[in-house]
């Protein structure tokens, strides 16, 4: 092809299957080359939100999402979104317009050293300084983003280079158009040793992290669990690695789900009691491993991850295994079948069933409560009733994550919940939900956010309306920064500047050309959710909840008053 470098860049994106571009319309020579019959351009209100939309797109499709920005402050706006993608191991490619090369070092308007600014937040920064290398460098960006531990890549596009006509071959490297692109496998000796340890264990536990879901290791995890009668706990990003109704599913572990009314008590107890733990695709971060107190010292630990940097980072690891979760488990299962290794006689001794029943009894009063202001657990119970295997739940960080991870069930293995667990920044769920919905229009998408987080992103409701993005948004509105308020109360004995004015976010939605309603009576929730799901465009439910209700975070216990359940 003989064309501008901007046209060649776009054609290379198209060859890789990119169907959406999120951001401002820079680099202009790329956007003016877009075939809008093939690729949807989504012009956003903030470049950060474009990066988050690309993140949601990537998780919904299994292909890298692409966002874009202008130079200088436009590029720095991307940082929060790219940081989350980096920490969450999600491939996002950011196109960043730069000044013409001839203006470098002259203090041109909005000038910035983009490589210096973006390098800490991406796997790589690639500058396209020579137009004839455009297609090659775009392919490099896809290769880097999708291999090893996936993550974001920034492509710096000087405007004079993008305007230059050149020759190029805008084909795709098909292997890198999706992730994980290249699957490595742990060595045979470690596979055999893992099988031996699991067979000899008396109280084994499998911990499935986000890498398990990204790898698509659903059938393999269920088969491994059944072969060794090993319960499966998950991290928050690992939720969906096994269906919640599977008899060996222990639920999400950690501090965020392990407090009052939290199902995490089940998996935390099993992790405490385990003698052999096999961790699959997890960074072993602070929250899911209870401030790194679990697993306990002396527990035999097997840790499998595609990234060797993560294996053994936070715990002594008796058996490190480097490789893709799905394909390494396939080797492990093949070895077990050939060697006749299994322990199905062990069952779970009734222990997990006992723990689950205790949690069900504890949460029932709040999940069915008719009190006003509404209990958030009641709101999530109603959301659970209208969700099925085809529903994608997108949560913001902070309190709504704890409630969602504890209460919402995955009825089949797969990606059911998206959540910003890399850095847990609030103001993520709406743009991520929009990106996921645009990526997979046939899927129902429900976005849940606190009012604090929603304040960061509600300007994108106009974007959702402009593009007809059918997303149901439930704003858990307690007119306060709940986590901050309750944390200050615990740490300081009181809180100071956490409360907001009472705002009806359904009114904000209507002002921004969306539909919506406010709900303060739990009896009205079912009808509101039905109307929201039936609406052909974006719909916001302003759910007025109790400001004293805390997520099931360990130490944040705030019981419902005994005389106020109904």
Coordinates of C-alpha atoms in Angstrom, one line a residue:
X1 CA 0.0 0.0 0.0
X2 CA 1.1 3.5 -0.8
X3 CA -0.6 6.0 1.6
X4 CA 0.0 8.2 4.5
X5 CA 1.5 6.6 7.6
X6 CA -1.7 7.5 9.4
X7 CA -3.7 5.5 6.9
X8 CA -1.3 2.5 7.1
X9 CA -1.5 2.6 10.9
X10 CA -5.3 2.4 10.7
X11 CA -5.2 -0.4 8.1
X12 CA -2.9 -2.4 10.4
X13 CA -5.3 -1.9 13.3
X14 CA -8.2 -3.1 11.1
X15 CA -6.2 -6.1 10.0
X16 CA -5.9 -7.1 13.7
X17 CA -9.7 -7.0 14.1
X18 CA -10.0 -3.7 15.9
X19 CA -13.7 -2.7 15.7
X20 CA -13.7 0.4 18.1
X21 CA -11.4 3.4 18.7
X22 CA -11.9 5.2 22.0
X23 CA -10.7 8.7 22.6
X24 CA -10.3 12.2 21.1
X25 CA -9.8 12.3 17.3
X26 CA -6.1 12.4 17.4
X27 CA -3.8 11.4 15.8
X28 CA -5.8 13.1 13.1
X29 CA -4.3 11.4 10.2
X30 CA -5.3 8.0 11.7
X31 CA -8.9 9.0 12.5
X32 CA -9.4 10.6 9.0
X33 CA -8.4 7.3 7.5
X34 CA -10.9 5.2 9.5
X35 CA -13.5 3.1 7.6
X36 CA -16.5 3.8 9.8
X37 CA -18.4 0.9 8.3
X38 CA -15.8 -1.4 9.9
X39 CA -14.5 0.5 12.9
X40 CA -16.7 2.6 15.3
X41 CA -15.1 5.8 16.6
X42 CA -16.2 6.7 20.1
X43 CA -15.3 10.3 21.0
X44 CA -15.1 10.5 24.8
X45 CA -15.3 13.4 27.3
X46 CA -12.0 12.5 29.0
X47 CA -9.1 10.5 27.6
X48 CA -8.8 8.6 30.8
X49 CA -12.3 7.2 30.1
X50 CA -11.2 6.2 26.6
X51 CA -8.4 4.1 28.1
X52 CA -10.9 2.5 30.5
X53 CA -13.3 1.8 27.6
X54 CA -10.5 0.1 25.7
X55 CA -9.8 -2.0 28.9
X56 CA -13.5 -3.1 29.0
X57 CA -13.4 -3.8 25.3
X58 CA -10.3 -6.0 25.7
X59 CA -11.8 -8.1 28.5
X60 CA -15.1 -8.5 26.7
X61 CA -13.5 -9.6 23.4
X62 CA -10.1 -11.2 24.3
X63 CA -8.5 -8.7 21.8
X64 CA -6.5 -5.6 22.6
X65 CA -8.5 -2.4 23.0
X66 CA -7.3 0.8 21.4
X67 CA -7.6 4.3 22.8
X68 CA -6.2 7.6 21.6
X69 CA -5.3 11.1 22.8
X70 CA -3.8 14.3 21.7
X71 CA -0.4 15.4 22.9
X72 CA 0.6 16.8 26.3
X73 CA -2.3 16.9 28.8
X74 CA -4.4 14.6 26.6
X75 CA -1.6 12.0 27.0
X76 CA -1.3 12.5 30.7
X77 CA -5.1 12.0 31.1
X78 CA -4.5 8.5 29.8
X79 CA -2.3 7.5 32.7
X80 CA -4.9 6.4 35.3
X81 CA -6.5 4.1 32.7
X82 CA -3.3 2.7 31.5
X83 CA -2.0 2.1 35.0
X84 CA -5.1 0.0 35.8
X85 CA -4.6 -2.0 32.6
X86 CA -0.9 -2.6 33.5
X87 CA -1.7 -3.8 37.0
X88 CA -4.7 -5.9 35.8
X89 CA -2.7 -7.5 32.9
X90 CA -5.0 -6.2 30.2
X91 CA -3.7 -5.4 26.7
X92 CA -4.6 -1.8 25.7
X93 CA -2.8 0.1 22.8
X94 CA -2.8 3.9 23.2
X95 CA -2.2 6.0 20.2
X96 CA -0.7 9.4 21.2
X97 CA -0.4 12.3 18.8
X98 CA 2.9 14.1 19.1
X99 CA 4.2 17.3 17.7
X100 CA 6.1 17.3 14.4
X101 CA 9.7 16.1 14.8
X102 CA 11.0 19.5 13.6
X103 CA 9.4 21.2 16.6
X104 CA 11.0 19.0 19.2
X105 CA 12.8 20.9 22.0
X106 CA 11.3 24.3 21.0
X107 CA 8.6 24.5 23.7
X108 CA 5.8 24.0 21.2
X109 CA 2.2 24.3 22.6
X110 CA 1.3 21.4 24.9
X111 CA 4.7 19.8 24.4
X112 CA 5.6 16.8 26.5
X113 CA 8.3 14.1 26.6
X114 CA 5.6 11.4 26.1
X115 CA 8.0 8.5 26.6
X116 CA 9.2 9.8 30.0
X117 CA 5.6 10.5 31.1
X118 CA 4.1 7.2 30.0
X119 CA 6.9 4.7 30.5
X120 CA 6.0 3.8 34.1
X121 CA 2.5 3.0 33.2
X122 CA 2.9 0.7 30.2
X123 CA 4.8 -2.4 29.1
X124 CA 6.5 -0.4 26.3
X125 CA 6.6 3.0 24.6
X126 CA 7.1 2.9 20.9
X127 CA 7.8 6.0 18.8
X128 CA 7.1 6.0 15.1
X129 CA 9.8 8.3 13.8
X130 CA 10.0 6.8 10.3
X131 CA 6.9 6.5 8.2
X132 CA 8.1 3.4 6.4
X133 CA 8.2 1.5 9.7
X134 CA 4.6 2.3 10.8
X135 CA 3.0 -1.1 10.1
X136 CA 6.0 -3.0 11.6
X137 CA 5.8 -1.0 14.8
X138 CA 2.0 -1.4 15.2
X139 CA 2.6 -5.1 14.9
X140 CA 5.2 -4.9 17.6
X141 CA 2.8 -3.1 19.9
X142 CA 0.3 -6.0 19.5
X143 CA 3.0 -8.6 20.1
X144 CA 4.2 -6.9 23.3
X145 CA 0.7 -6.2 24.6
X146 CA -0.5 -9.8 24.2
X147 CA 2.5 -11.9 25.2
X148 CA 3.8 -12.9 28.6
X149 CA 1.8 -11.1 31.2
X150 CA -0.5 -8.9 28.9
X151 CA -0.5 -5.1 29.4
X152 CA -0.7 -1.7 27.7
X153 CA 1.6 -0.3 25.1
X154 CA 1.8 3.4 24.0
X155 CA 2.4 4.2 20.3
X156 CA 3.7 7.8 19.9
X157 CA 2.7 9.3 16.6
X158 CA 4.4 12.5 15.5
X159 CA 1.9 14.4 13.3
X160 CA 4.4 15.1 10.4
X161 CA 5.3 11.4 10.3
X162 CA 1.6 10.4 10.2
X163 CA 1.1 12.9 7.3
X164 CA 3.9 11.5 5.2
X165 CA 3.1 9.2 2.3
X166 CA 5.1 6.0 2.3
X167 CA 4.9 2.4 1.3
X168 CA 3.7 -0.2 3.9
X169 CA 2.3 -3.6 4.3
X170 CA -0.6 -3.3 6.8
X171 CA -1.1 -7.0 7.5
X172 CA -1.7 -8.5 11.0
X173 CA 0.4 -11.0 12.9
X174 CA -2.7 -13.2 13.6
X175 CA -1.1 -14.8 16.7
X176 CA -1.0 -11.4 18.4
X177 CA -4.5 -10.2 17.6
X178 CA -5.9 -11.9 20.8
X179 CA -4.6 -12.8 24.2
X180 CA -3.0 -14.8 25.7
X181 CA -1.1 -14.9 22.4
X182 CA 1.7 -17.4 23.0
X183 CA 1.1 -20.0 25.7
X184 CA 4.1 -21.3 27.6
X185 CA 4.0 -24.4 29.7
X186 CA 5.7 -25.4 33.0
X187 CA 8.4 -28.1 32.8
X188 CA 7.5 -31.8 33.1
X189 CA 9.3 -32.2 36.4
X190 CA 7.3 -29.5 38.2
X191 CA 4.1 -30.9 36.7
X192 CA 4.9 -34.3 38.2
X193 CA 5.8 -32.8 41.5
X194 CA 2.6 -30.8 41.7
X195 CA 0.5 -33.9 41.0
X196 CA 2.4 -35.7 43.8
X197 CA 1.8 -32.9 46.3
X198 CA -1.9 -32.7 45.5
X199 CA -2.4 -36.5 45.8
X200 CA -0.7 -36.6 49.2
X201 CA -2.5 -33.5 50.6
X202 CA -5.2 -33.9 53.3
X203 CA -6.7 -30.5 53.0
X204 CA -5.8 -29.1 49.5
X205 CA -7.1 -25.8 48.2
X206 CA -6.9 -24.3 44.7
X207 CA -6.7 -20.5 44.5
X208 CA -7.7 -19.3 41.0
X209 CA -6.5 -15.8 40.2
X210 CA -7.3 -13.4 37.3
X211 CA -4.7 -15.3 35.1
X212 CA -7.0 -18.3 35.3
X213 CA -9.9 -16.4 33.7
X214 CA -7.7 -14.7 31.2
X215 CA -6.2 -18.1 30.2
X216 CA -9.7 -19.6 29.8
X217 CA -8.8 -22.5 32.2
X218 CA -12.4 -23.1 33.3
X219 CA -12.8 -26.8 32.3
X220 CA -9.3 -27.6 33.6
X221 CA -9.8 -26.0 37.0
X222 CA -13.1 -27.9 37.5
X223 CA -11.5 -31.2 36.5
X224 CA -8.5 -30.7 38.7
X225 CA -10.7 -29.8 41.7
X226 CA -12.9 -32.9 41.1
X227 CA -9.9 -35.2 40.7
X228 CA -8.5 -34.2 44.1
X229 CA -11.7 -33.1 45.8
X230 CA -10.0 -29.8 46.3
X231 CA -12.2 -26.7 47.0
X232 CA -11.5 -23.7 44.7
X233 CA -11.3 -20.2 46.1
X234 CA -10.8 -17.3 43.8
X235 CA -9.3 -13.8 43.9
X236 CA -11.6 -11.0 42.9
X237 CA -10.3 -11.0 39.3
X238 CA -10.5 -14.8 39.4
X239 CA -14.2 -14.8 40.1
X240 CA -15.8 -16.9 37.4
X241 CA -12.9 -19.4 37.2
X242 CA -15.4 -21.9 38.5
X243 CA -19.2 -21.6 38.7
X244 CA -20.4 -20.5 42.1
X245 CA -22.9 -23.4 42.2
X246 CA -20.2 -26.0 41.7
X247 CA -20.0 -28.1 44.9
X248 CA -16.3 -27.3 45.2
X249 CA -16.6 -23.6 44.7
X250 CA -15.5 -21.7 47.9
X251 CA -16.1 -18.2 46.6
X252 CA -13.9 -15.0 46.7
X253 CA -11.3 -14.8 49.5
X254 CA -9.6 -11.9 51.2
X255 CA -10.3 -9.0 53.5
X256 CA -12.8 -7.3 51.1
X257 CA -15.3 -10.2 51.4
X258 CA -14.3 -11.6 54.8
X259 CA -16.1 -9.4 57.2
X260 CA -19.7 -9.2 58.4
X261 CA -22.2 -10.5 55.9
X262 CA -19.3 -11.6 53.6
X263 CA -19.0 -14.9 51.9
X264 CA -15.2 -14.6 52.1
X265 CA -15.4 -16.2 55.5
X266 CA -15.8 -19.5 53.7
X267 CA -12.7 -19.4 51.5
X268 CA -10.6 -17.6 54.2
X269 CA -11.3 -20.4 56.6
X270 CA -10.4 -23.1 54.0
X271 CA -7.2 -21.2 53.2
X272 CA -6.3 -21.0 56.9
X273 CA -6.8 -24.8 57.3
X274 CA -5.2 -26.0 54.0
X275 CA -2.0 -28.0 54.1
X276 CA -1.3 -27.7 50.3
X277 CA -2.4 -24.6 48.3
X278 CA -2.0 -24.4 44.5
X279 CA -2.2 -20.7 43.4
X280 CA -3.1 -20.2 39.7
X281 CA -2.4 -17.0 37.9
X282 CA -2.4 -14.6 40.8
X283 CA -0.1 -11.7 41.9
X284 CA -0.7 -12.6 45.5
X285 CA -1.7 -9.1 46.5
X286 CA -2.5 -7.6 49.9
X287 CA -6.3 -7.8 49.8
X288 CA -7.0 -11.3 48.6
X289 CA -4.3 -12.8 50.8
X290 CA -5.5 -11.0 54.0
X291 CA -2.6 -8.7 54.4
X292 CA -0.3 -11.6 53.4
X293 CA -1.2 -13.6 56.5
X294 CA -2.7 -16.4 54.4
X295 CA -1.7 -19.0 53.5
X296 CA -0.1 -19.5 56.9
X297 CA 3.6 -20.3 57.3
X298 CA 4.3 -24.0 56.9
X299 CA 1.6 -24.4 54.2
X300 CA 3.0 -26.2 51.2
X301 CA 2.6 -23.7 48.3
X302 CA 2.5 -24.4 44.6
X303 CA 2.4 -21.2 42.5
X304 CA 1.8 -21.3 38.8
X305 CA 2.0 -18.0 36.8
X306 CA 3.0 -16.9 33.3
X307 CA 5.1 -14.1 34.8
X308 CA 8.2 -15.4 36.7
X309 CA 8.4 -12.1 38.5
X310 CA 5.2 -12.9 40.4
X311 CA 6.0 -16.4 41.5
X312 CA 7.4 -16.3 45.0
X313 CA 7.1 -12.5 45.3
X314 CA 5.2 -12.5 48.6
X315 CA 5.3 -16.1 50.0
X316 CA 7.8 -18.8 50.3
X317 CA 7.0 -21.1 47.3
X318 CA 7.7 -24.8 47.6
X319 CA 7.1 -25.4 44.0
X320 CA 7.4 -22.5 41.5
X321 CA 5.8 -23.2 38.1
X322 CA 6.1 -20.8 35.1
X323 CA 3.6 -21.1 32.4
X324 CA 0.1 -20.5 31.1
X325 CA -2.6 -21.7 33.5
X326 CA -4.8 -23.5 31.0
X327 CA -2.1 -25.3 29.1
X328 CA 0.0 -26.2 32.1
X329 CA -3.1 -27.7 33.8
X330 CA -3.8 -29.7 30.7
X331 CA -0.3 -31.2 31.1
X332 CA -0.9 -31.8 34.8
X333 CA -4.2 -33.5 34.2
X334 CA -2.7 -35.7 31.5
X335 CA 0.1 -36.7 33.9
X336 CA -2.5 -37.5 36.6
X337 CA -4.6 -39.6 34.3
X338 CA -1.5 -41.5 33.1
X339 CA -0.2 -42.1 36.6
X340 CA -3.7 -42.9 38.1
X341 CA -3.4 -40.1 40.6
X342 CA -6.7 -38.9 42.2
X343 CA -8.2 -38.5 45.7
X344 CA -12.0 -38.3 45.1
X345 CA -12.5 -40.2 48.4
X346 CA -11.6 -37.1 50.4
X347 CA -14.7 -35.1 49.6
X348 CA -14.8 -31.8 51.5
X349 CA -15.8 -33.5 54.8
X350 CA -18.9 -31.3 55.0
X351 CA -16.7 -28.4 56.1
X352 CA -17.3 -26.2 53.1
X353 CA -21.1 -26.9 53.2
X354 CA -21.1 -26.0 56.9
X355 CA -19.4 -22.7 56.3
X356 CA -21.7 -21.8 53.4
X357 CA -24.8 -22.5 55.4
X358 CA -23.5 -20.3 58.2
X359 CA -23.0 -17.4 55.7
X360 CA -26.4 -17.9 54.2
X361 CA -28.0 -17.6 57.6
X362 CA -26.0 -14.5 58.4
X363 CA -26.8 -12.6 55.2
X364 CA -30.5 -13.5 54.8
X365 CA -31.8 -10.7 57.1
X366 CA -30.1 -7.9 55.2
X367 CA -30.5 -9.4 51.7
X368 CA -34.3 -9.5 52.3
X369 CA -34.6 -6.3 54.4
X370 CA -37.4 -3.9 53.6
X371 CA -35.9 -1.1 55.7
X372 CA -35.3 2.4 54.3
X373 CA -32.8 3.8 53.5
X374 CA -32.2 0.5 51.6
X375 CA -29.6 -2.1 52.6
X376 CA -27.1 -2.5 49.7
X377 CA -27.3 -6.3 50.2
X378 CA -31.0 -6.1 49.3
X379 CA -30.2 -4.1 46.1
X380 CA -27.6 -6.7 45.1
X381 CA -30.0 -9.5 45.8
X382 CA -32.4 -7.9 43.3
X383 CA -29.6 -7.5 40.8
X384 CA -28.7 -11.1 41.2
X385 CA -32.3 -12.1 40.4
X386 CA -32.2 -10.4 37.0
X387 CA -28.8 -11.6 36.1
X388 CA -28.0 -14.8 34.2
X389 CA -25.0 -16.5 32.5
X390 CA -25.2 -13.9 29.6
X391 CA -25.1 -10.9 32.0
X392 CA -21.8 -9.0 32.5
X393 CA -21.6 -7.1 35.8
X394 CA -19.1 -4.2 35.8
X395 CA -18.3 -2.9 39.3
X396 CA -16.5 0.2 40.5
X397 CA -13.8 -0.1 43.1
X398 CA -14.5 0.4 46.8
X399 CA -17.7 -0.8 48.6
X400 CA -19.7 -2.0 45.6
X401 CA -16.9 -4.5 44.7
X402 CA -17.1 -6.1 48.2
X403 CA -20.9 -6.4 48.0
X404 CA -20.8 -7.7 44.4
X405 CA -18.0 -10.2 44.9
X406 CA -19.6 -11.6 48.0
X407 CA -23.2 -11.9 46.8
X408 CA -23.5 -12.2 43.0
X409 CA -23.3 -15.8 41.7
X410 CA -21.6 -16.9 38.5
X411 CA -24.1 -19.5 37.2
X412 CA -21.5 -20.8 34.8
X413 CA -17.7 -20.6 34.6
X414 CA -16.5 -17.6 32.6
X415 CA -16.0 -13.8 32.7
X416 CA -19.0 -12.6 34.6
X417 CA -17.7 -9.6 36.6
X418 CA -15.2 -6.9 35.5
X419 CA -13.7 -4.9 38.3
X420 CA -10.6 -2.5 38.6
X421 CA -8.6 -4.6 41.0
X422 CA -5.2 -3.6 39.7
X423 CA -5.1 -0.3 41.5
X424 CA -8.7 -0.1 42.8
X425 CA -9.3 3.5 41.6
X426 CA -12.9 4.7 41.8
X427 CA -14.6 6.2 38.7
X428 CA -14.0 3.1 36.5
X429 CA -17.2 1.2 36.0
X430 CA -19.2 3.3 33.6
X431 CA -16.6 3.7 30.9
X432 CA -15.5 0.0 31.3
X433 CA -19.2 -1.0 31.0
X434 CA -19.5 1.1 27.8
X435 CA -16.4 -0.4 26.3
X436 CA -17.6 -3.9 27.0
X437 CA -21.1 -3.3 25.7
X438 CA -19.8 -1.8 22.4
X439 CA -17.5 -4.8 22.1
X440 CA -20.3 -7.3 22.6
X441 CA -23.7 -5.7 21.9
X442 CA -25.6 -8.9 22.4
X443 CA -24.6 -9.2 26.1
X444 CA -26.6 -7.5 28.9
X445 CA -24.3 -5.2 30.8
X446 CA -25.1 -3.9 34.3
X447 CA -22.8 -1.2 35.8
X448 CA -22.7 -0.8 39.5
X449 CA -21.1 2.2 41.2
X450 CA -21.1 4.2 44.4
X451 CA -22.1 7.9 44.1
X452 CA -18.5 8.9 44.9
X453 CA -17.0 7.0 42.0
X454 CA -19.9 7.9 39.7
X455 CA -19.1 11.6 40.2
X456 CA -15.8 11.0 38.4
X457 CA -17.4 9.7 35.2
X458 CA -21.0 10.8 34.9
X459 CA -20.1 13.1 32.0
X460 CA -19.7 10.0 29.9
X461 CA -23.5 9.4 30.2
X462 CA -23.8 11.9 27.3
X463 CA -21.3 9.7 25.3
X464 CA -23.5 6.7 26.1
X465 CA -26.6 8.5 24.9
X466 CA -24.8 9.8 21.8
X467 CA -23.8 6.3 20.7
X468 CA -26.9 4.5 22.0
X469 CA -25.0 2.3 24.4
X470 CA -27.5 0.1 26.2
X471 CA -26.1 -0.1 29.7
X472 CA -28.1 -0.3 32.9
X473 CA -26.3 1.8 35.6
X474 CA -27.2 1.3 39.3
X475 CA -25.7 4.1 41.5
X476 CA -25.5 3.1 45.1
X477 CA -26.2 6.5 46.5
X478 CA -25.4 7.0 50.2
X479 CA -24.4 10.7 49.8
X480 CA -21.0 10.0 51.2
X481 CA -17.6 8.5 50.5
X482 CA -18.5 5.4 52.4
X483 CA -15.1 3.7 52.6
X484 CA -13.3 6.9 53.5
X485 CA -16.0 7.8 56.1
X486 CA -16.0 4.4 57.8
X487 CA -12.2 4.1 57.7
X488 CA -11.8 7.5 59.4
X489 CA -14.3 6.5 62.0
X490 CA -12.2 3.4 62.7
X491 CA -8.8 5.1 62.6
X492 CA -9.7 8.5 64.1
X493 CA -12.9 8.0 66.0
X494 CA -14.8 10.4 63.7
X495 CA -15.0 11.6 60.1
X496 CA -14.8 15.1 58.8
X497 CA -15.3 15.9 55.1
X498 CA -16.8 12.9 53.4
X499 CA -20.5 13.7 53.0
X500 CA -22.1 15.1 49.8
X501 CA -25.3 17.0 49.1
X502 CA -28.2 14.7 48.2
X503 CA -28.2 14.4 44.4
X504 CA -30.6 12.3 42.4
X505 CA -28.4 10.9 39.7
X506 CA -31.4 9.8 37.6
X507 CA -32.0 13.6 37.1
X508 CA -28.5 14.0 36.0
X509 CA -29.0 11.1 33.6
X510 CA -32.0 12.8 32.1
X511 CA -30.2 16.1 31.7
X512 CA -27.5 14.1 29.7
X513 CA -30.1 12.6 27.4
X514 CA -30.4 9.2 29.2
X515 CA -33.3 7.7 31.0
X516 CA -33.6 6.7 34.7
X517 CA -35.5 6.8 38.0
X518 CA -34.8 7.0 41.7
X519 CA -35.6 4.2 44.1
X520 CA -35.8 4.5 47.8
X521 CA -38.2 1.7 48.6
X522 CA -36.8 -1.9 48.1
X523 CA -40.3 -3.0 47.0
X524 CA -39.7 -0.9 43.9
X525 CA -36.4 -2.3 42.9
X526 CA -37.6 -5.2 40.8
X527 CA -39.8 -3.0 38.6
X528 CA -37.0 -0.4 38.2
X529 CA -34.5 -3.1 37.1
X530 CA -37.0 -4.5 34.6
X531 CA -37.6 -1.1 33.1
X532 CA -33.8 -0.4 33.0
X533 CA -33.1 -3.7 31.2
X534 CA -35.9 -3.1 28.7
X535 CA -34.8 0.5 27.9
X536 CA -33.2 0.7 24.4
X537 CA -30.5 3.1 25.7
X538 CA -28.6 3.9 28.8
X539 CA -30.7 3.9 32.0
X540 CA -29.6 5.1 35.5
X541 CA -31.2 3.9 38.7
X542 CA -30.4 6.1 41.7
X543 CA -30.6 3.6 44.5
X544 CA -30.8 5.4 47.9
X545 CA -28.9 3.2 50.4
X546 CA -28.1 3.4 54.1
X547 CA -24.9 5.5 54.7
X548 CA -24.1 3.4 57.7
X549 CA -24.0 0.1 55.7
X550 CA -20.4 -1.1 55.2
X551 CA -19.1 -3.5 52.7
X552 CA -18.1 -6.9 54.1
X553 CA -14.5 -5.7 54.8
X554 CA -12.8 -7.3 57.7
X555 CA -12.9 -4.9 60.6
X556 CA -15.7 -2.7 59.1
X557 CA -18.4 -4.7 60.9
X558 CA -21.6 -2.6 61.1
X559 CA -24.5 -4.9 62.0
X560 CA -28.0 -4.1 61.0
X561 CA -30.1 -3.2 64.1
X562 CA -32.0 -6.2 65.4
X563 CA -35.3 -4.2 65.4
X564 CA -34.8 -2.7 61.9
X565 CA -34.6 -5.7 59.7
X566 CA -38.1 -5.2 58.2

